[in-house]
Short mmCIF file of C-alpha atoms and ligand atoms in Angstrom, two decimals:
data_model
loop_
_atom_site.label_atom_id
_atom_site.label_comp_id
_atom_site.label_asym_id
_atom_site.label_seq_id
_atom_site.Cartn_x
_atom_site.Cartn_y
_atom_site.Cartn_z
CA MET A 1 -0.26 42.48 -5.65
CA THR A 2 -1.65 40.06 -9.05
CA ARG A 3 0.96 36.58 -8.72
CA THR A 4 2.19 34.88 -11.94
CA THR A 5 1.04 31.59 -13.15
CA SER A 6 2.65 28.60 -12.20
CA THR A 7 2.85 26.77 -14.82
CA ALA A 8 -0.13 26.10 -17.77
CA ALA A 9 -1.64 22.75 -17.40
CA THR A 10 -2.12 22.28 -20.45
CA THR A 11 1.01 20.64 -22.80
CA SER A 12 1.47 17.22 -21.68
CA ARG A 13 4.91 17.66 -20.44
CA PRO A 14 5.52 21.18 -18.26
CA PRO A 15 7.87 23.42 -18.87
CA ARG A 16 11.60 23.51 -17.23
CA ILE A 17 11.96 25.22 -14.02
CA LEU A 18 14.57 26.92 -12.21
CA ALA A 19 13.90 27.26 -8.31
CA PRO A 20 16.81 28.45 -6.68
CA SER A 21 15.81 27.55 -2.98
CA ILE A 22 17.02 30.74 0.12
CA LEU A 23 18.61 28.21 1.84
CA SER A 24 22.08 29.25 0.52
CA ALA A 25 21.69 33.24 0.57
CA ASP A 26 22.56 35.11 3.14
CA PHE A 27 19.80 35.71 5.31
CA GLY A 28 21.36 39.59 6.04
CA ARG A 29 20.46 39.84 2.72
CA LEU A 30 16.85 38.33 1.81
CA ALA A 31 15.68 40.74 0.04
CA GLU A 32 18.44 41.33 -2.55
CA ASP A 33 19.50 38.42 -3.09
CA VAL A 34 15.83 36.86 -3.83
CA LYS A 35 15.95 40.10 -6.62
CA LYS A 36 19.18 38.63 -7.90
CA VAL A 37 17.54 34.83 -9.24
CA GLU A 38 14.31 36.93 -10.03
CA GLU A 39 16.24 39.12 -11.99
CA ALA A 40 18.57 36.46 -13.63
CA GLY A 41 15.18 34.20 -14.37
CA ALA A 42 14.88 32.04 -12.09
CA ASP A 43 10.94 30.74 -11.99
CA TRP A 44 10.26 29.64 -8.25
CA ILE A 45 11.70 30.25 -4.43
CA HIS A 46 12.48 27.25 -3.68
CA VAL A 47 11.51 27.81 0.52
CA ASP A 48 13.11 24.74 2.53
CA VAL A 49 11.31 24.56 5.61
CA MET A 50 13.46 22.48 8.42
CA ASP A 51 12.02 21.30 12.24
CA GLY A 52 14.97 19.62 13.87
CA HIS A 53 12.94 16.93 14.40
CA PHE A 54 12.66 14.87 10.45
CA VAL A 55 15.31 16.69 9.93
CA PRO A 56 18.40 17.44 11.74
CA ASN A 57 18.59 21.19 10.91
CA LEU A 58 16.19 24.18 11.55
CA THR A 59 15.75 26.47 9.31
CA ILE A 60 12.74 29.20 8.59
CA GLY A 61 9.08 29.75 9.25
CA PRO A 62 5.98 31.27 7.10
CA ALA A 63 7.41 34.42 8.81
CA VAL A 64 10.30 34.73 6.21
CA THR A 65 8.26 32.56 3.56
CA GLU A 66 5.53 35.83 4.13
CA ALA A 67 8.46 38.24 3.45
CA VAL A 68 9.77 36.56 0.83
CA ARG A 69 5.89 36.62 -0.96
CA ARG A 70 6.46 41.04 -0.27
CA ILE A 71 9.52 41.11 -2.64
CA THR A 72 9.09 38.77 -5.63
CA LEU A 73 5.62 37.89 -7.93
CA LEU A 74 7.35 34.40 -8.16
CA PRO A 75 5.53 31.54 -7.01
CA ILE A 76 7.06 30.51 -3.90
CA ASP A 77 7.41 27.08 -3.46
CA VAL A 78 7.45 25.52 0.03
CA HIS A 79 9.38 22.59 0.94
CA LEU A 80 8.57 21.22 4.37
CA MET A 81 10.85 18.85 5.63
CA ILE A 82 8.85 18.72 9.15
CA GLU A 83 6.93 16.11 11.48
CA SER A 84 2.64 16.19 11.11
CA PRO A 85 3.26 19.08 7.99
CA GLU A 86 -0.71 19.47 8.55
CA ARG A 87 -0.24 21.70 11.83
CA PHE A 88 1.01 24.18 8.85
CA VAL A 89 -0.30 23.98 5.84
CA GLU A 90 -2.93 26.98 6.33
CA ALA A 91 0.18 29.07 7.78
CA PHE A 92 2.61 29.09 4.59
CA ALA A 93 -0.75 29.41 2.37
CA GLY A 94 -1.30 31.78 4.10
CA ALA A 95 1.99 33.76 4.62
CA GLY A 96 1.62 33.44 0.45
CA ALA A 97 2.97 29.93 -1.01
CA ASP A 98 1.80 28.59 -4.45
CA ARG A 99 3.40 25.23 -3.77
CA ILE A 100 3.90 23.18 -0.50
CA THR A 101 5.30 19.78 -0.86
CA VAL A 102 5.20 17.98 2.09
CA HIS A 103 7.14 14.75 2.68
CA GLN A 104 6.20 10.66 2.42
CA GLU A 105 7.14 9.80 5.04
CA VAL A 106 5.35 11.96 8.00
CA CYS A 107 2.02 11.79 6.18
CA PRO A 108 0.21 7.68 6.75
CA HIS A 109 -3.01 10.01 4.97
CA LEU A 110 -1.26 11.27 2.25
CA ASN A 111 -4.66 12.53 0.11
CA ARG A 112 -6.25 14.09 3.30
CA VAL A 113 -3.10 16.80 3.14
CA MET A 114 -2.79 16.94 -0.68
CA ASP A 115 -6.61 17.80 -0.45
CA GLN A 116 -6.23 20.19 2.39
CA ILE A 117 -3.44 21.75 0.37
CA ARG A 118 -4.99 22.63 -2.07
CA GLU A 119 -8.27 23.68 -0.06
CA ALA A 120 -6.06 26.05 1.69
CA GLY A 121 -5.25 27.51 -1.83
CA ALA A 122 -1.64 26.12 -3.02
CA LEU A 123 -0.58 23.22 -4.91
CA PRO A 124 0.72 20.17 -4.02
CA GLY A 125 3.31 17.92 -3.75
CA VAL A 126 4.58 14.89 -2.46
CA ALA A 127 8.44 14.43 -1.39
CA LEU A 128 10.56 11.02 -1.13
CA ASN A 129 13.78 11.11 0.78
CA PRO A 130 16.72 8.69 -1.00
CA SER A 131 15.68 5.60 0.54
CA THR A 132 11.51 5.97 -0.21
CA PRO A 133 10.49 3.47 -3.31
CA VAL A 134 8.81 5.57 -5.32
CA SER A 135 6.45 2.51 -5.59
CA THR A 136 4.65 4.12 -1.99
CA LEU A 137 2.65 7.27 -4.52
CA SER A 138 1.39 5.10 -6.78
CA GLU A 139 -2.24 5.70 -5.85
CA VAL A 140 -1.69 9.49 -4.92
CA VAL A 141 0.43 9.70 -8.32
CA GLY A 142 -3.10 11.55 -9.59
CA ASP A 143 -3.69 14.05 -7.13
CA LEU A 144 0.04 15.45 -7.35
CA ASP A 145 1.31 18.46 -8.45
CA LEU A 146 4.65 18.35 -7.99
CA LEU A 147 6.43 14.91 -7.46
CA LEU A 148 10.29 15.27 -5.54
CA ILE A 149 13.18 13.45 -5.37
CA MET A 150 15.47 14.69 -2.92
CA THR A 151 19.12 13.68 -4.82
CA VAL A 152 20.83 14.04 -1.10
CA ASN A 153 19.71 12.98 2.55
CA PRO A 154 17.65 16.29 3.54
CA GLY A 155 18.23 18.53 6.34
CA PHE A 156 21.57 20.91 4.73
CA GLY A 157 22.80 22.95 1.32
CA GLY A 158 25.90 21.65 -0.15
CA GLN A 159 25.55 17.35 0.61
CA SER A 160 26.89 15.72 -2.80
CA PHE A 161 24.27 14.68 -5.38
CA LEU A 162 23.53 11.21 -4.83
CA THR A 163 23.86 9.35 -8.40
CA SER A 164 22.38 5.97 -7.38
CA SER A 165 19.45 8.27 -7.27
CA LEU A 166 19.30 8.70 -10.93
CA GLY A 167 17.28 6.08 -11.73
CA LYS A 168 14.43 6.85 -9.44
CA VAL A 169 14.24 9.98 -11.30
CA ALA A 170 12.93 7.91 -13.86
CA ARG A 171 11.08 5.98 -12.40
CA ALA A 172 9.04 8.43 -11.19
CA ARG A 173 8.77 9.46 -14.36
CA ALA A 174 7.48 6.51 -16.00
CA LEU A 175 4.90 6.34 -13.53
CA LEU A 176 3.89 10.24 -14.06
CA ASP A 177 3.73 9.78 -17.66
CA GLN A 178 1.28 6.32 -17.12
CA ARG A 179 -0.46 7.36 -14.09
CA GLY A 180 -0.09 10.89 -13.31
CA THR A 181 -1.97 14.06 -14.71
CA GLY A 182 0.12 15.23 -17.05
CA ARG A 183 0.96 18.69 -14.73
CA ALA A 184 2.87 17.58 -12.30
CA HIS A 185 6.19 18.33 -12.77
CA LEU A 186 8.69 16.16 -11.66
CA GLN A 187 11.27 18.11 -8.87
CA VAL A 188 14.81 17.03 -7.99
CA ASP A 189 16.60 19.16 -5.06
CA GLY A 190 19.87 18.63 -3.42
CA GLY A 191 23.61 18.54 -5.47
CA VAL A 192 21.34 20.24 -8.48
CA ASP A 193 24.32 21.86 -10.30
CA ASP A 194 25.65 22.23 -13.55
CA SER A 195 27.24 19.13 -13.91
CA THR A 196 24.24 16.97 -12.43
CA ILE A 197 21.50 18.56 -13.93
CA GLY A 198 21.73 17.91 -17.11
CA LEU A 199 21.86 14.37 -15.91
CA CYS A 200 18.61 14.83 -13.53
CA ALA A 201 16.54 16.40 -17.23
CA GLU A 202 17.77 13.09 -18.91
CA ALA A 203 16.45 11.03 -15.95
CA GLY A 204 12.79 13.55 -16.96
CA ALA A 205 13.06 15.71 -14.26
CA ASP A 206 11.60 19.42 -15.32
CA SER A 207 11.50 21.33 -12.22
CA PHE A 208 15.61 21.64 -10.49
CA VAL A 209 16.44 22.93 -7.01
CA ALA A 210 19.45 24.38 -6.62
CA GLY A 211 21.04 25.98 -3.52
CA SER A 212 24.39 26.33 -3.36
CA ALA A 213 25.16 26.02 -6.97
CA VAL A 214 23.71 29.38 -7.70
CA TYR A 215 24.14 30.97 -3.86
CA GLY A 216 27.52 30.30 -3.93
CA HIS A 217 28.47 30.57 -7.77
CA ALA A 218 32.01 32.21 -7.50
CA ASP A 219 31.26 34.96 -10.10
CA GLY A 220 27.93 35.28 -8.07
CA ALA A 221 23.89 33.89 -7.32
CA GLN A 222 23.09 35.71 -11.39
CA ALA A 223 26.03 33.81 -12.75
CA GLY A 224 24.65 30.41 -11.02
CA VAL A 225 21.22 30.91 -12.30
CA ALA A 226 22.56 30.96 -15.86
CA ALA A 227 25.46 28.07 -15.25
CA LEU A 228 22.05 26.03 -14.33
CA ARG A 229 20.33 27.38 -17.81
CA LYS A 230 23.09 26.77 -20.02
CA ALA A 231 23.34 23.24 -18.61
CA LEU A 232 19.89 22.87 -19.21
CA SER A 233 20.05 24.23 -22.85
CA GLN A 234 22.67 21.62 -23.45
CA VAL A 235 20.56 18.85 -22.81
CA ASN A 236 19.77 15.96 -25.91
CA GLU A 237 15.87 16.09 -24.96
CA ARG A 238 14.64 12.48 -24.96
CA ARG A 239 11.20 13.53 -24.48
CA ALA A 240 8.77 11.99 -26.60
C1 DX5 B 301 17.91 19.83 1.07
C2 DX5 B 301 16.83 20.81 0.72
C3 DX5 B 301 17.66 21.79 -0.40
C4 DX5 B 301 18.92 21.85 -0.14
C5 DX5 B 301 19.77 22.37 -1.62
O1 DX5 B 301 17.93 19.29 2.42
O2 DX5 B 301 16.06 20.47 0.93
O3 DX5 B 301 17.27 21.93 -1.31
O4 DX5 B 301 18.95 22.96 0.66
O5 DX5 B 301 21.26 22.42 -1.56
P1 DX5 B 301 22.05 22.33 -2.60
O6 DX5 B 301 21.35 23.04 -4.07
O7 DX5 B 301 23.18 22.90 -1.92
O8 DX5 B 301 22.34 21.14 -2.28
ZN1 ZN B 302 14.22 21.22 -0.81
#
């Protein structure tokens, strides 16, 4: 199976990415639910992994990731909300993850984990909880392929977007512009829907995770993707 490439690394800013989270999918119909968003034009499939320690919820692991790998050619974007993520990097990369994002809060040796992710064949990302400042990444930002600003406290789908995180997205944008590689995505995750996605884009995000706005859409997941795409297209870009 040939995978699609993630994104071009040649432009000064990566393209905008819609990444539906399968956390809100029907796990009994997972293949169908992944296909639906693929056909609707989703760019990546976001896989939320929770361990019941770092966050108060348990979700899925490498086996389900591997199952998703078999049913789609889209890049798989794994978000590890787990303690000691270095124990599972190879398992998720081996299961087919194209990107692996770990939380800053559980990685005292971030450089080491990012190297480990790259050596395992995936692209490394780092996520920040709402209470963790952007400045904690100032020394590693040049090595990142993705910086994830959590726009809810992680653990559950369907929470309300924290408007206070918009300023943080803008600060992350500034840090990436000043010291990033140009290829790193700035991702937002949590409470992203057709009323908040534009605000995130205006603040500088270019990768958008959405669970309930996609799979909970009244007219189905395909309509959910279309609504987000439409809201994004209406954003008056403030790109240089
Ligand atoms: C939050 C997860 C998210 C979440 C998104 O803990 O990382 O990916 O499931 O779900 P919504 O879009 O419903 O907030
Ligand atoms: Zn997530």
